[in-house]
Coordinates of C-alpha atoms in Angstrom, one line a residue:
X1 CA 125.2 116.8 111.4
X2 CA 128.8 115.4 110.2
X3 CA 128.7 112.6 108.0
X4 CA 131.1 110.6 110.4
X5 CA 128.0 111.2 113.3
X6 CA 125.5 109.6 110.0
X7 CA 127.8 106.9 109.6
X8 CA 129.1 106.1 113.4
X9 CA 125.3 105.2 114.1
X10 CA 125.8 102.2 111.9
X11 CA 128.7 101.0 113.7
X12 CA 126.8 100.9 117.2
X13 CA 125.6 97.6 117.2
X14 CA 129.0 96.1 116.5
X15 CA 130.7 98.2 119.1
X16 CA 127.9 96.5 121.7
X17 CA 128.4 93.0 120.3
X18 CA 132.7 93.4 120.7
X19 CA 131.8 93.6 124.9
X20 CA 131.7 90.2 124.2
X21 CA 135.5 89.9 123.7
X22 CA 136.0 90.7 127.1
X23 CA 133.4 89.2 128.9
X24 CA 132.9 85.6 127.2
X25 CA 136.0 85.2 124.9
X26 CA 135.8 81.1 125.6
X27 CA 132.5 81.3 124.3
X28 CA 132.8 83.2 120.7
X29 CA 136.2 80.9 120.2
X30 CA 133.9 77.7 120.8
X31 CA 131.3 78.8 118.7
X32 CA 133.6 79.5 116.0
X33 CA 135.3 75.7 116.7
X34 CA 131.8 74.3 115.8
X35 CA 131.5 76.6 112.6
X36 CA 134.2 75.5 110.9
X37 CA 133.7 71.6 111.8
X38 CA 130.1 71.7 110.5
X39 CA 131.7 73.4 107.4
X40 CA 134.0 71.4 107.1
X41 CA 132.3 68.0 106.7
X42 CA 131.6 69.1 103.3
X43 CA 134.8 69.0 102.5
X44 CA 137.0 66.5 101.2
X45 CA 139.9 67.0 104.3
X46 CA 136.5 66.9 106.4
X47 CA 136.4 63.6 105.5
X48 CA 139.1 62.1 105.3
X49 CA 140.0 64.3 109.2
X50 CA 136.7 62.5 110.4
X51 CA 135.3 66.2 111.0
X52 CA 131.7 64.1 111.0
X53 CA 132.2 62.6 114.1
X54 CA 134.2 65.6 115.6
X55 CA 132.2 67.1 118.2
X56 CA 134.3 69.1 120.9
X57 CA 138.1 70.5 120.8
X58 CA 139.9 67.3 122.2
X59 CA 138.1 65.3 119.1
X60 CA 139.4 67.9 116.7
X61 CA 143.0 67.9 118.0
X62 CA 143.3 64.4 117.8
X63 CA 141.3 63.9 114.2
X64 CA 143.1 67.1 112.6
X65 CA 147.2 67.2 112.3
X66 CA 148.9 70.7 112.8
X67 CA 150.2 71.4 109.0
X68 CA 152.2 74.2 107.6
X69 CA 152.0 75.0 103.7
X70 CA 153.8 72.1 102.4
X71 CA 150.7 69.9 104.0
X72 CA 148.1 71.8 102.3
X73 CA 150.1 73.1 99.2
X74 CA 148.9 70.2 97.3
X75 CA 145.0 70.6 97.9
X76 CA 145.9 74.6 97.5
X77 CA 147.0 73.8 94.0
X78 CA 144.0 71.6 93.3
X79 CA 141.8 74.3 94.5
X80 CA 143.5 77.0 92.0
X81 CA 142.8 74.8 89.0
X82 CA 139.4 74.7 90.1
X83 CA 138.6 71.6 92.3
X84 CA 135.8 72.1 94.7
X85 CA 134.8 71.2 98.2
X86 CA 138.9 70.3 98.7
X87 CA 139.7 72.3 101.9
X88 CA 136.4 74.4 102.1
X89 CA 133.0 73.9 100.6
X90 CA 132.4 75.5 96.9
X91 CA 135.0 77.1 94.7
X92 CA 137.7 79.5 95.8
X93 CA 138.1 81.8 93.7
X94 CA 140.6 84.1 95.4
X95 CA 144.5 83.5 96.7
X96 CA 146.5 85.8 98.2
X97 CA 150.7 85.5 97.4
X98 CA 152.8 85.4 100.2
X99 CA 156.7 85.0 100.9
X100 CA 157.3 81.8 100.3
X101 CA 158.4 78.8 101.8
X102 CA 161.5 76.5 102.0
X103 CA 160.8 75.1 98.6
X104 CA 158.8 77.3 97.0
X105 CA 159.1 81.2 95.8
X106 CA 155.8 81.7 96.8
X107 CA 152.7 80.7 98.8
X108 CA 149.0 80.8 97.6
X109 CA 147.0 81.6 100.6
X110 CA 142.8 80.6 99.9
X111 CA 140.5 83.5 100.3
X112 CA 136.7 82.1 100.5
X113 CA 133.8 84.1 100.3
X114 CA 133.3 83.7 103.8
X115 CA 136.6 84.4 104.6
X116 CA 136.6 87.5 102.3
X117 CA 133.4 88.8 104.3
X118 CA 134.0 87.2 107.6
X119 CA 137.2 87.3 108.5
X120 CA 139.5 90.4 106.2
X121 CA 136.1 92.8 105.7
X122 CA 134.6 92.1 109.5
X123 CA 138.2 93.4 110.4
X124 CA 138.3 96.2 109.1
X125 CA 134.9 97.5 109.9
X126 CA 135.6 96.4 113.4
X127 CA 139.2 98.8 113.3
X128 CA 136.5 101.8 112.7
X129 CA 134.0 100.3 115.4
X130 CA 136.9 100.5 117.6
X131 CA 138.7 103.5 116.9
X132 CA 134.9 105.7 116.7
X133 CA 134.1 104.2 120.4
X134 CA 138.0 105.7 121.5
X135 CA 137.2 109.0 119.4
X136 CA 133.6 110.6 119.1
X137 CA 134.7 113.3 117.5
X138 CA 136.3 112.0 114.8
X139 CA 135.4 113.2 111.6
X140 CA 136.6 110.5 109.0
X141 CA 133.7 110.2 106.8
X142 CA 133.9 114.4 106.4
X143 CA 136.8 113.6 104.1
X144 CA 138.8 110.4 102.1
X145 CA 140.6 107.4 103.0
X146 CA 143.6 107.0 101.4
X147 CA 143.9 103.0 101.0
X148 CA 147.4 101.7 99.9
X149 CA 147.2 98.6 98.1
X150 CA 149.1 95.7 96.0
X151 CA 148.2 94.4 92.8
X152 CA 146.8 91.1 91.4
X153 CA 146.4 88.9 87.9
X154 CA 144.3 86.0 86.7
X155 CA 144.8 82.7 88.6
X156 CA 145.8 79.7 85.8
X157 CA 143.4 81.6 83.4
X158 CA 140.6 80.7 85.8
X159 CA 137.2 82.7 85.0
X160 CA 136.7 85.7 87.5
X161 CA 139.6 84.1 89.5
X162 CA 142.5 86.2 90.8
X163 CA 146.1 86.0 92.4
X164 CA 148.0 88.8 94.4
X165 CA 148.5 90.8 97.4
X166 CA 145.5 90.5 99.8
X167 CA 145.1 94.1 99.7
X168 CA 144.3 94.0 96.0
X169 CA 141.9 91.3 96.1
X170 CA 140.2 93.2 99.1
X171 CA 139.5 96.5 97.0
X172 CA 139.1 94.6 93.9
X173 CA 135.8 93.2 95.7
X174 CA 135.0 96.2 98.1
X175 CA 131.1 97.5 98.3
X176 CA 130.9 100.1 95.6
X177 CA 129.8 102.7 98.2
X178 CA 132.9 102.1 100.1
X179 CA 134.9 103.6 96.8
X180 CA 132.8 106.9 97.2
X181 CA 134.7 107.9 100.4
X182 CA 138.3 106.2 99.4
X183 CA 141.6 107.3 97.1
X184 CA 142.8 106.7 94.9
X185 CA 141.2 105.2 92.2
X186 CA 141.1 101.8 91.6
X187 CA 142.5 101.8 88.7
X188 CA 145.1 103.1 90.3
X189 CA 145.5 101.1 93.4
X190 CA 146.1 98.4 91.7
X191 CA 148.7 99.2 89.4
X192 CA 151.6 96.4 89.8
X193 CA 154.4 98.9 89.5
X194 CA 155.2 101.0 92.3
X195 CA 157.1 103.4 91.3
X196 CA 154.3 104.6 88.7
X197 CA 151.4 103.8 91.4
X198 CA 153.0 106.4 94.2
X199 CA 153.6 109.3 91.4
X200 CA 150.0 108.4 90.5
X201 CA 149.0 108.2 94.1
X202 CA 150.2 111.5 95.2
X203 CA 149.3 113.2 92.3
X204 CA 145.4 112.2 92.6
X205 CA 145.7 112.8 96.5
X206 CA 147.2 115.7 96.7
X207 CA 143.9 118.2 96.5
X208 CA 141.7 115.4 98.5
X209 CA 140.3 116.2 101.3
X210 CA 142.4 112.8 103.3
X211 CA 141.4 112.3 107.1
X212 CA 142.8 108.7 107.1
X213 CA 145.6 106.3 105.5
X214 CA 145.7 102.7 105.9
X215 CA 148.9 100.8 104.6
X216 CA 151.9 99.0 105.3
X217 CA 154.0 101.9 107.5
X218 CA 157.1 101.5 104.5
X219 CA 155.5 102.0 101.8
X220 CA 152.9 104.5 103.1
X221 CA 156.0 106.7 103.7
X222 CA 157.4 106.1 100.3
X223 CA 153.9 107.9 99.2
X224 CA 154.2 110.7 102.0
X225 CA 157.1 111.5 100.6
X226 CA 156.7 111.8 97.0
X227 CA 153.2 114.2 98.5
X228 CA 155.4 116.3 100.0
X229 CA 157.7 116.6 97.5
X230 CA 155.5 117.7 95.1
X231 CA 153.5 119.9 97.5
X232 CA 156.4 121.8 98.5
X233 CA 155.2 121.4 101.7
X234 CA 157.1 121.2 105.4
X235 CA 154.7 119.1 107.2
X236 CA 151.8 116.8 105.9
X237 CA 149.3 118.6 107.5
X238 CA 149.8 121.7 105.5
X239 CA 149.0 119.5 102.7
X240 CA 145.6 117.5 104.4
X241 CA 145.0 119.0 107.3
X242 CA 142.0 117.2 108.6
X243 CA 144.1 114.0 108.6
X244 CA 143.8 112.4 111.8
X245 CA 144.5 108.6 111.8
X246 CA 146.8 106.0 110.0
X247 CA 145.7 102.4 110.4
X248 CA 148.7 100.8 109.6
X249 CA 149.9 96.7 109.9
X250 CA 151.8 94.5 108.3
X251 CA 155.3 95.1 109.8
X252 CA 156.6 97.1 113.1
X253 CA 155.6 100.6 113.7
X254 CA 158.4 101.5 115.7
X255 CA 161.3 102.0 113.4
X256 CA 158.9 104.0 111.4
X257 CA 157.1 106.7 114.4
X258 CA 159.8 109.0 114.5
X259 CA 159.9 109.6 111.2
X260 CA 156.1 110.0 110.9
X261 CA 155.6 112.3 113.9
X262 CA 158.8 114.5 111.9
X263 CA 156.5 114.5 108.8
X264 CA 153.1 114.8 110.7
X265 CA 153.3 117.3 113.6
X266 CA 149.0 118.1 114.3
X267 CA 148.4 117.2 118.0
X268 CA 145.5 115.8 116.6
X269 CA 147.0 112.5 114.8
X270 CA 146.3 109.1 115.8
X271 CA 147.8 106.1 115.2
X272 CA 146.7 102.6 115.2
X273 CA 147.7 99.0 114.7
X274 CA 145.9 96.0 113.1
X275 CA 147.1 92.8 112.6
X276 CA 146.1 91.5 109.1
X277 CA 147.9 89.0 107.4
X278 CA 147.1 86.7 104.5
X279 CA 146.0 84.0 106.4
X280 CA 143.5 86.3 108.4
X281 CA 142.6 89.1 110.3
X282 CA 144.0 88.4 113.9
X283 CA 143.8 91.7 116.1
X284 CA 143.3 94.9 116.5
X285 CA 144.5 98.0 119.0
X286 CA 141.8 98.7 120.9
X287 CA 143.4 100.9 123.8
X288 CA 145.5 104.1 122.2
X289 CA 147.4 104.0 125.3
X290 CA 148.0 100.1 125.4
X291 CA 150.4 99.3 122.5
X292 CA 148.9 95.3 122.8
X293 CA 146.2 94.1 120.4
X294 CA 142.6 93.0 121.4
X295 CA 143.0 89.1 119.8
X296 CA 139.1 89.2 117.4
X297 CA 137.6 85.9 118.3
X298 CA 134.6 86.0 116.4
X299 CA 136.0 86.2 112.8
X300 CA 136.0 82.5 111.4
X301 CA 139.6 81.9 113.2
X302 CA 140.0 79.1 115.8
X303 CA 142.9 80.0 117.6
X304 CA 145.7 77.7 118.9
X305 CA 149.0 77.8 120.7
X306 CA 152.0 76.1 121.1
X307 CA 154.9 77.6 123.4
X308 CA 157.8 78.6 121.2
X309 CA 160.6 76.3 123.0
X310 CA 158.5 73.4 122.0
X311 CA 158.4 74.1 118.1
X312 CA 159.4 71.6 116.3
X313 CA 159.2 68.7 119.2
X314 CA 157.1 65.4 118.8
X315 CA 154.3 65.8 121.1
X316 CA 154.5 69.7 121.9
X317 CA 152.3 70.9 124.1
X318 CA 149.2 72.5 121.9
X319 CA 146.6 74.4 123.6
X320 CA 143.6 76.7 122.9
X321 CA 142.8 80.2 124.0
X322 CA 142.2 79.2 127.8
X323 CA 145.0 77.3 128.4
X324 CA 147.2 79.9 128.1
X325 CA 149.7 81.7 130.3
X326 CA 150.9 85.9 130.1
X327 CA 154.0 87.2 129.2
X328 CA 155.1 83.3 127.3
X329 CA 155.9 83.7 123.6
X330 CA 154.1 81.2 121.7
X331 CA 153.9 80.0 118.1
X332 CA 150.3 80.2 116.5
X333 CA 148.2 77.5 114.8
X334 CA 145.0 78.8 113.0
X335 CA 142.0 77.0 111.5
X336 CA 140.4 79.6 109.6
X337 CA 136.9 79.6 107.0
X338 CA 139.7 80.1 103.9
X339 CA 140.6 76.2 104.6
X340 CA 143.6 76.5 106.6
X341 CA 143.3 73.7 108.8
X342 CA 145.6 73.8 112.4
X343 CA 147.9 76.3 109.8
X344 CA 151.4 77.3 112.0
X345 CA 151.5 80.9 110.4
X346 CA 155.0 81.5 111.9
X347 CA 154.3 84.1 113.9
X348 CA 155.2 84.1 117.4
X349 CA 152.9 86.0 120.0
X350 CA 153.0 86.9 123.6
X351 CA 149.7 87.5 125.6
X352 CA 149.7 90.7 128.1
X353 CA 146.3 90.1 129.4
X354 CA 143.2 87.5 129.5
X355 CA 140.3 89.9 130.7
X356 CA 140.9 90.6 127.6
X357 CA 143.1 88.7 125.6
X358 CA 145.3 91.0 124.1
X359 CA 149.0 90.4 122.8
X360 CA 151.7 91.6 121.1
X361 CA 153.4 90.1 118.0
X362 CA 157.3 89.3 119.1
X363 CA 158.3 87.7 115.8
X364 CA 158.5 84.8 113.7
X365 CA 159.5 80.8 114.5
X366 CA 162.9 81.2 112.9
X367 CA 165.4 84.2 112.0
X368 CA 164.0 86.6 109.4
X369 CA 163.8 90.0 108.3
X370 CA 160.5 91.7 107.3
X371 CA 161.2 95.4 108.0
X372 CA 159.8 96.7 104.9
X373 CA 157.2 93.3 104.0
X374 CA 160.2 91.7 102.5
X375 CA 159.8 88.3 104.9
X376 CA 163.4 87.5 103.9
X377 CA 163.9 83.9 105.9
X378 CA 166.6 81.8 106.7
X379 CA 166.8 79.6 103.2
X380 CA 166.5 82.3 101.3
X381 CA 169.8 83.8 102.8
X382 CA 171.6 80.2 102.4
X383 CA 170.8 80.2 98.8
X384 CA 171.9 83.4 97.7
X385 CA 175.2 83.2 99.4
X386 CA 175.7 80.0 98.3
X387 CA 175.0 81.3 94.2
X388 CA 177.3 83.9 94.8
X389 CA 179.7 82.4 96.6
X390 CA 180.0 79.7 93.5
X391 CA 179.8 82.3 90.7
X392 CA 182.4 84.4 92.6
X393 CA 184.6 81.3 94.2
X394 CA 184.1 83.0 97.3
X395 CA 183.9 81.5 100.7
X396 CA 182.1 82.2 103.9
X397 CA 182.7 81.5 107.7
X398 CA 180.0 83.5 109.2
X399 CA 177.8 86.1 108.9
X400 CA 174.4 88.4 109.8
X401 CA 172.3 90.5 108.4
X402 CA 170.1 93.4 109.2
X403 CA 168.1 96.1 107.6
X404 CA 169.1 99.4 107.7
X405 CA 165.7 102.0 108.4
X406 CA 164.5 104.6 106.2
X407 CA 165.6 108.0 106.3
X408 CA 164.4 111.0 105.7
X409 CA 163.9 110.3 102.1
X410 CA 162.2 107.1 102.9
X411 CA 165.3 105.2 101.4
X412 CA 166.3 101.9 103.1
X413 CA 168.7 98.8 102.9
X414 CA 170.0 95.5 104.3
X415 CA 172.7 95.0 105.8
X416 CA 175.2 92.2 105.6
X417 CA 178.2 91.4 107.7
X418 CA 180.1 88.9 106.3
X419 CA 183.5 87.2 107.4
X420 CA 185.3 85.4 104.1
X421 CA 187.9 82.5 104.3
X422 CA 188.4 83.5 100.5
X423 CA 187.6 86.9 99.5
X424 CA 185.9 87.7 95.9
X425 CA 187.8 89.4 93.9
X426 CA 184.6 92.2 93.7
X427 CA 182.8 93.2 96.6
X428 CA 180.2 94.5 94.5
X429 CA 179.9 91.8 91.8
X430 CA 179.3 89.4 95.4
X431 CA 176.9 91.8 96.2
X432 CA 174.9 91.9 92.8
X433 CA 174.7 88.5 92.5
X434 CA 173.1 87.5 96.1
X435 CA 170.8 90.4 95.4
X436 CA 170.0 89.1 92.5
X437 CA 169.3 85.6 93.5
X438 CA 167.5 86.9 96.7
X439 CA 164.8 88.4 93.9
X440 CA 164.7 85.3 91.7
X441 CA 163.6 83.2 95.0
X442 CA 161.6 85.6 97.1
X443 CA 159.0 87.4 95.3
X444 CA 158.2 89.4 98.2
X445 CA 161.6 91.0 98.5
X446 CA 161.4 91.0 94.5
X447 CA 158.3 93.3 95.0
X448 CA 160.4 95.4 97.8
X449 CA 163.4 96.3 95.8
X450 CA 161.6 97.0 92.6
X451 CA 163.2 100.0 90.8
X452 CA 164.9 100.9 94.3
X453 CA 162.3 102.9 95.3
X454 CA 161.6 101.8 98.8
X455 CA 164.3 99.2 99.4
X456 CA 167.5 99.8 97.9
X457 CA 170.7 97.7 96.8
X458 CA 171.8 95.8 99.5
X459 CA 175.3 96.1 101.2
X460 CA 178.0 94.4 102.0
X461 CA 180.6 95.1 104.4
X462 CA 183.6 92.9 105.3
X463 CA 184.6 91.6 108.5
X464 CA 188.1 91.0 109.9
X465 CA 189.0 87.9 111.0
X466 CA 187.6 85.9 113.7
X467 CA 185.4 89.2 114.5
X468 CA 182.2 86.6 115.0
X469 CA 184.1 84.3 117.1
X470 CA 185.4 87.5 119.9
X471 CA 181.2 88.8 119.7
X472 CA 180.6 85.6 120.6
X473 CA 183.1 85.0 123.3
X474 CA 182.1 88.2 124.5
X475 CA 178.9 87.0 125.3
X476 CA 180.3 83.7 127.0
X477 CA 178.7 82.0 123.8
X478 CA 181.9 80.7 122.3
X479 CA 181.4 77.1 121.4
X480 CA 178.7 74.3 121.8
X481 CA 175.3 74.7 120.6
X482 CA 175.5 78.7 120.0
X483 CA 174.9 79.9 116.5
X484 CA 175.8 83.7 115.3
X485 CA 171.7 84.9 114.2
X486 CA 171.8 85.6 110.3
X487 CA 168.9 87.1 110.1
X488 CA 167.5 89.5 112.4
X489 CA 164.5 92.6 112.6
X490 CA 167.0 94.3 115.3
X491 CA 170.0 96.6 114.7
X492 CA 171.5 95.0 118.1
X493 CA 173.7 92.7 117.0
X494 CA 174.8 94.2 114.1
X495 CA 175.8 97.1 115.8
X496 CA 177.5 95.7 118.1
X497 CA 179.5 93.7 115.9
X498 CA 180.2 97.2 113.9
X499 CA 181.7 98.4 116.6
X500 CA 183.9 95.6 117.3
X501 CA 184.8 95.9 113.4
X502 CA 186.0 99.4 113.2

């Protein structure tokens, strides 16, 4: 007998207990509601949220104000220099970096034990439930899992306390036995610079017997392709060839299949999506023919919504899982056992089904671009034009931006269409310096373009004169409240603007 067969019997209670997602969904959501109150009246915001006498979800709603990081940052910070029972009971040890905010380079995202366990670990045992129930005959556990991660480093100097990529604080804590069937080595998977970590990667890979990957799709093809560069090899297949599934999340998949189903031709690959953020573990493909995610209920994550044309409004119109409606983009507010309390994440969602509920992810609650894990927002592209523009005397009357996809060398860029009332004199001094200042205040974009190996130098290219202004008019936009988007995921507009350039 295969070891996958050994090993798939200890999934088969879980893959029994995950009916419930489609037959009492309600239920798990209010049993996790109750969790977390009875948690968190040990906790200092339990207290002063009057979480003692909350006893249902209108209580809570009313006792518990919808916060984004600058609410909590304060108690985050407390929390990293070692306060207890501030947002959840005990000590946190553990805080993920993420893009950061308006104000801040950074945010520091609490990872609880029982956050660690319950929410990130029960995820991705439950994408292996799911994906052995969809494919008895996998044979997964016959070979390695390559596992792409990030790195981390001492938080304030804390003992045992870390800070860095949730990926790295995931496999710095994984079961030991889970390290006998995974590449590379630790040591390895959590070096800090990339550029070393995917020669290292491929090198320790190559002669592995890999049936799985797991990773960010971008940078998991970065790795591919230094494999296959050192194999010699045409197709990946050649070089593993009882590979059969990437679990990959973190960004879209869809810029990226194309070029995967170049490099990987075997009939026999699979392909699956998870959504795990820093925040939490939120859902996971559980039909390979349904490109929607099953929404995991039972993870420590209370769920809210609010519909996206009410962000931002006074009294918006916040509801829980049953109250609401398909095909409606909304925002989503999370309460999670890390201490995120009614937490608007930024993501926006849009449900396809109740019996389940399954969604699909349709962006973030303003402009951005995060096609490579960059998260490149809004304020962070107002501040570095704004640098350059007053190093360079330049000025600016509009503009966009948008990434331009990997090719076949996994080599990638953004894109930036600007229209100047006053030229620099450089182009490509302009250029350097908003790159420049794009690194120094997002440390995830930092991260991206380090040593240009998966994102390179960004470009510029110039627009004539009132080119945004005829898009616009174009459109029957021209005037009022209609903005030109900076920032976008899509090539749309920037391509159409292009053409009107040339």
């Amino acid at each position: 007998m295969s070891l996958t067969k050994i090993a798939g019997k200890f999934f088969l209670p879980r893959q029994s207990e995950l009916e419930r997602h489609y037959n009492h969904p309600e239920a798990l959501q209010r049993n996790v509601l109750n969790y977390l109150i009875s948690k968190g009246q040990r906790t200092e915001y339990g207290r002063n949220h009057l979480l003692s006498t909350t006893h249902n979800y209108c209580e809570f709603a009313a006792n518990v104000p919808v916060n984004t990081y600058e609410e909590l940052k304060g108690d985050i910070d407390r929390m990293r220099h070692g306060e207890t029972d501030v947002l959840w009971p005990g000590l946190v040890r553990w805080y993920a970096k993420s893009s950061g905010t308006t104000n801040d380079k950074s945010k520091f995202i609490p990872v609880s034990n029982d956050g660690l366990h319950n929410i990130h670990y029960k995820g991705g045992k439950d994408v292996v439930a799911l994906y052995l129930r969809n494919n008895p005959e996998s044979r997964i556990f016959d070979g390695k899992s390559l596992i792409l991660g990030g790195s981390h480093s001492p938080n304030y100097n804390l003992d045992g306390s870390l800070v860095g990529d949730l990926s790295a604080i995931l496999i710095e804590h994984i079961n030991p036995l889970a390290n006998l069937c995974r590449v590379p080595k630790k040591q390895t998977a959590l070096l800090s610079d990339f550029e070393l970590k995917r020669d290292r990667i491929a090198h320790e890979c190559l002669h592995k017997n890999v049936t799985n990957l797991s990773g960010v799709p971008s940078w998991m093809l970065s790795v591919l392709v230094r494999v296959m560069e050192i194999s010699g090899k045409k197709h990946l297949e050649e070089v593993w060839p009882d590979l059969e599934v990437f679990f990959h999340g973190g960004i879209a998949f869809t810029p990226y299949r194309a070029q995967y189903e170049q490099l990987i031709t075997s009939p026999k690959m699979h392909y699956m999506e998870t959504y795990n953020a820093s925040e939490g573990f939120f859902g996971i493909q559980d039909d390979p023919n349904d490109a929607s995610m099953l929404l995991m209920l039972d993870y420590g994550v209370f769920y809210e919504f609010i519909p996206l044309e009410e962000v931002g409004q006074e009294n918006p119109n916040i509801v829980p899982l049953e109250g609401i409606e398909l095909d409606r983009n909304y925002a989503m507010i999370i309460t999670t056992s890390c201490g995120l309390w009614r937490y608007m994440i930024g993501d926006t969602v849009k449900f396809t089904s109740k019996k389940p509920y399954k969604f699909v992810i349709t962006g973030r609650t303003k402009y951005f671009i995060n096609a490579f894990g960059e998260e490149l927002i809004m304020d962070n592209a107002e501040k570095g034009l704004a640098y350059a523009c007053e190093q360079t005397g330049a000025q600016i009357s509009e503009y966009t931006a948008a990434p331009v996809y990997m090719d076949a060398n996994a080599k990638c860029c953004h894109q930036w269409l600007i229209e100047f009332t006053k030229e620099p004199e450089s182009l490509d001094r302009f250029a350097e310096l908003l790159d420049q200042k794009l690194q120094e205040i997002n440390s995830d974009y930092e991260a991206k373009r380090s040593h240009n190996i998966t994102l390179q130098h960004l470009e510029i290219v110039k627009a004539r004169p009132n080119l945004f202004n005829d898009w616009l008019k174009g459109k029957q936009k021209l005037g009022g409240q209609h903005k030109v988007p900076r920032l976008s995921n899509s090539r749309k507009n920037m391509d159409e603007l292009l053409e009107m350039n040339a």
